[in-house]
Each structure stands twice: as structure tokens, then as C-alpha cells.
Coordinates of C-alpha atoms in Angstrom, one line a residue:
M1 CA 8.5 5.7 -29.7
Y2 CA 10.2 4.5 -32.7
G3 CA 12.7 1.9 -32.7
R4 CA 16.2 1.8 -34.7
L5 CA 14.1 0.4 -38.0
A6 CA 11.7 3.1 -37.8
D7 CA 14.4 5.7 -37.4
Q8 CA 16.3 4.3 -40.8
I9 CA 12.9 4.9 -43.0
R10 CA 11.9 7.8 -41.7
G11 CA 12.9 10.9 -43.8
H12 CA 12.9 14.8 -43.7
Q13 CA 10.0 16.3 -41.8
G14 CA 8.8 12.7 -40.3
Q15 CA 7.8 11.4 -44.0
M16 CA 8.8 8.1 -45.2
M17 CA 11.2 8.5 -47.9
R18 CA 12.1 4.8 -49.0
R19 CA 10.4 3.1 -51.9
S20 CA 8.1 -0.3 -51.2
K21 CA 11.1 -2.8 -52.3
E22 CA 13.1 -1.2 -49.2
L23 CA 10.2 -1.6 -46.9
D24 CA 9.6 -4.9 -48.1
A25 CA 13.1 -5.9 -47.0
L26 CA 12.5 -4.5 -43.1
M27 CA 9.5 -6.6 -42.8
V28 CA 10.0 -9.9 -41.1
K29 CA 6.9 -11.6 -42.4
G30 CA 5.8 -11.5 -45.9
Y31 CA 5.7 -8.4 -48.2
S32 CA 4.0 -4.8 -48.1
A33 CA 2.1 -5.5 -51.7
L34 CA 2.5 -2.1 -52.6
F35 CA 3.8 -0.7 -56.0
D36 CA 7.2 1.2 -56.1
N37 CA 6.1 4.5 -55.1
D38 CA 2.9 3.8 -53.0
A39 CA 4.7 4.2 -49.5
Q40 CA 5.9 7.5 -50.2
V41 CA 2.4 8.6 -51.3
L42 CA 0.4 6.9 -48.4
S43 CA 3.1 8.3 -45.8
V44 CA 2.1 11.8 -47.0
I45 CA -1.5 11.0 -46.6
A46 CA -1.6 9.0 -43.5
G47 CA 0.7 12.0 -42.1
R48 CA -2.3 14.4 -42.4
G49 CA -4.4 12.3 -40.0
E50 CA -4.0 10.7 -36.5
R51 CA -5.8 7.8 -37.4
Y52 CA -5.7 5.1 -40.3
I53 CA -8.8 2.7 -41.2
E54 CA -7.3 0.0 -43.3
I55 CA -9.7 -2.8 -44.9
G56 CA -7.8 -5.3 -46.6
T57 CA -4.4 -5.7 -44.4
Y58 CA -2.6 -8.5 -45.8
C59 CA 0.9 -8.6 -44.3
G60 CA 0.5 -4.9 -42.8
G61 CA 3.0 -2.9 -45.2
S62 CA 0.7 0.4 -45.5
A63 CA -0.1 -0.4 -41.9
L64 CA 3.6 0.1 -41.3
V65 CA 3.3 3.2 -43.2
A66 CA 0.7 4.8 -41.6
G67 CA 2.1 4.0 -38.2
L68 CA 5.5 5.5 -39.0
A69 CA 3.7 8.6 -40.2
G70 CA 2.4 8.6 -36.8
C71 CA -1.0 7.5 -37.0
E72 CA -3.0 4.8 -35.0
V73 CA -3.8 2.2 -37.1
H74 CA -6.9 0.2 -37.3
C75 CA -6.5 -2.8 -39.9
I76 CA -9.5 -4.9 -40.8
D77 CA -9.0 -8.4 -42.4
T78 CA -10.5 -11.8 -42.7
W79 CA -7.0 -13.2 -42.8
D80 CA -8.5 -16.2 -44.7
Y81 CA -6.0 -16.1 -47.8
T82 CA -5.5 -19.9 -47.6
R83 CA -9.2 -20.4 -49.0
R84 CA -8.1 -18.2 -52.3
Q85 CA -7.5 -21.0 -55.0
D86 CA -5.9 -18.1 -57.1
L87 CA -3.3 -17.3 -54.7
K88 CA -2.4 -21.0 -54.2
Q89 CA -1.6 -21.5 -57.5
V90 CA 1.0 -18.7 -57.7
G91 CA 2.6 -19.7 -54.5
H92 CA 1.4 -16.5 -52.9
Y93 CA 2.1 -15.7 -49.1
F94 CA -0.4 -16.8 -46.6
P95 CA -0.4 -14.0 -43.9
V96 CA -2.0 -14.2 -40.3
E97 CA -2.7 -11.3 -37.8
A98 CA 0.5 -12.4 -35.7
D99 CA 2.5 -11.4 -39.0
V100 CA 1.2 -8.1 -39.0
R101 CA 2.3 -7.6 -35.3
E102 CA 5.6 -9.1 -35.8
N103 CA 6.3 -6.3 -38.6
W104 CA 4.7 -3.8 -36.6
A105 CA 7.1 -4.5 -33.7
A106 CA 10.1 -5.1 -36.0
A107 CA 9.6 -1.6 -37.1
G108 CA 9.7 -0.4 -33.4
L109 CA 6.4 1.0 -33.3
D110 CA 4.1 0.8 -30.3
P111 CA 1.7 -2.1 -30.1
D112 CA -0.9 -0.1 -28.4
R113 CA -1.2 2.0 -31.7
L114 CA -2.0 -1.2 -33.8
H115 CA -5.5 -2.6 -33.9
L116 CA -6.5 -5.6 -35.8
Y117 CA -10.1 -6.9 -36.6
Q118 CA -10.7 -10.4 -38.3
H119 CA -13.9 -9.2 -39.7
R120 CA -15.4 -9.2 -43.1
T121 CA -16.7 -5.8 -44.4
P122 CA -19.2 -4.4 -44.6
P123 CA -20.3 -3.5 -42.3
L124 CA -17.1 -1.9 -40.4
P125 CA -16.3 -3.3 -36.8
E126 CA -18.1 -1.8 -33.9
E127 CA -15.0 -0.6 -32.7
V128 CA -14.0 1.4 -35.9
R129 CA -17.4 2.8 -36.3
N130 CA -17.1 5.9 -34.3

């Protein structure tokens, strides 16, 4: 189920042991937008469940962490970052859904375990409510 990149960042007992900067280096599109220890903390939390629901995905860094921890991942985002003037002024990367899918694939994760919803919340998309 996991590819070579995923094997490289999975640590002892399936927990991710890398820092966020190292996760960023594995992403082919954009960056994780996580602080240095966030990836470690999130991998422990996500590893306790089977399903991870994320509101605000950006490039999918935390979704990757949850996927590597073994979760089925549901990402909810508008992916309309190009509309935000504050981000344009500082030269941010503007991700789209395809970027999240590319990062997921580059990590060697099963594409059937990633679900993307281009949706503004609230409310949650119908597919996620149950």
C-alpha cells in the first residue's frame, strides 16, 4: 500500500518521525504549511483513528501525514486562494485539488483513500456528514 517515499518517512510502530521541513521536501507541489513539530503530533493523533476529516487543506501536507498514519482522508477546501489579496502580496503558492492528488501519489498512498471536496463550510459536504 505504501510506496518508497512513504516508507522513508514512516518511523517506529508506523508513526511518522520526520519534521515538517522534511515532509515539505517530499511534496512535489507546494508545501505543508505546518510548524516544525506539527507533523509528529498529527501523525500520533491521526494514527488513533481510521478516518481523518480536514477543513482547509491547502497543498495537503497534513492530509499526507494522516494518510501515512493509515487513515482514510477527507479534505474540504474551496481551493480559491488566488482570490485572497493578502496571499498575493507576499507571493504565496496557490494550490489546486490536483496538487493535493499529486502529493498524495508521490508519497505512494492509495488514491482510493483520499477524498477531496471543493466546498465552503459550514455545512459539511453530505458525503462527510455520516
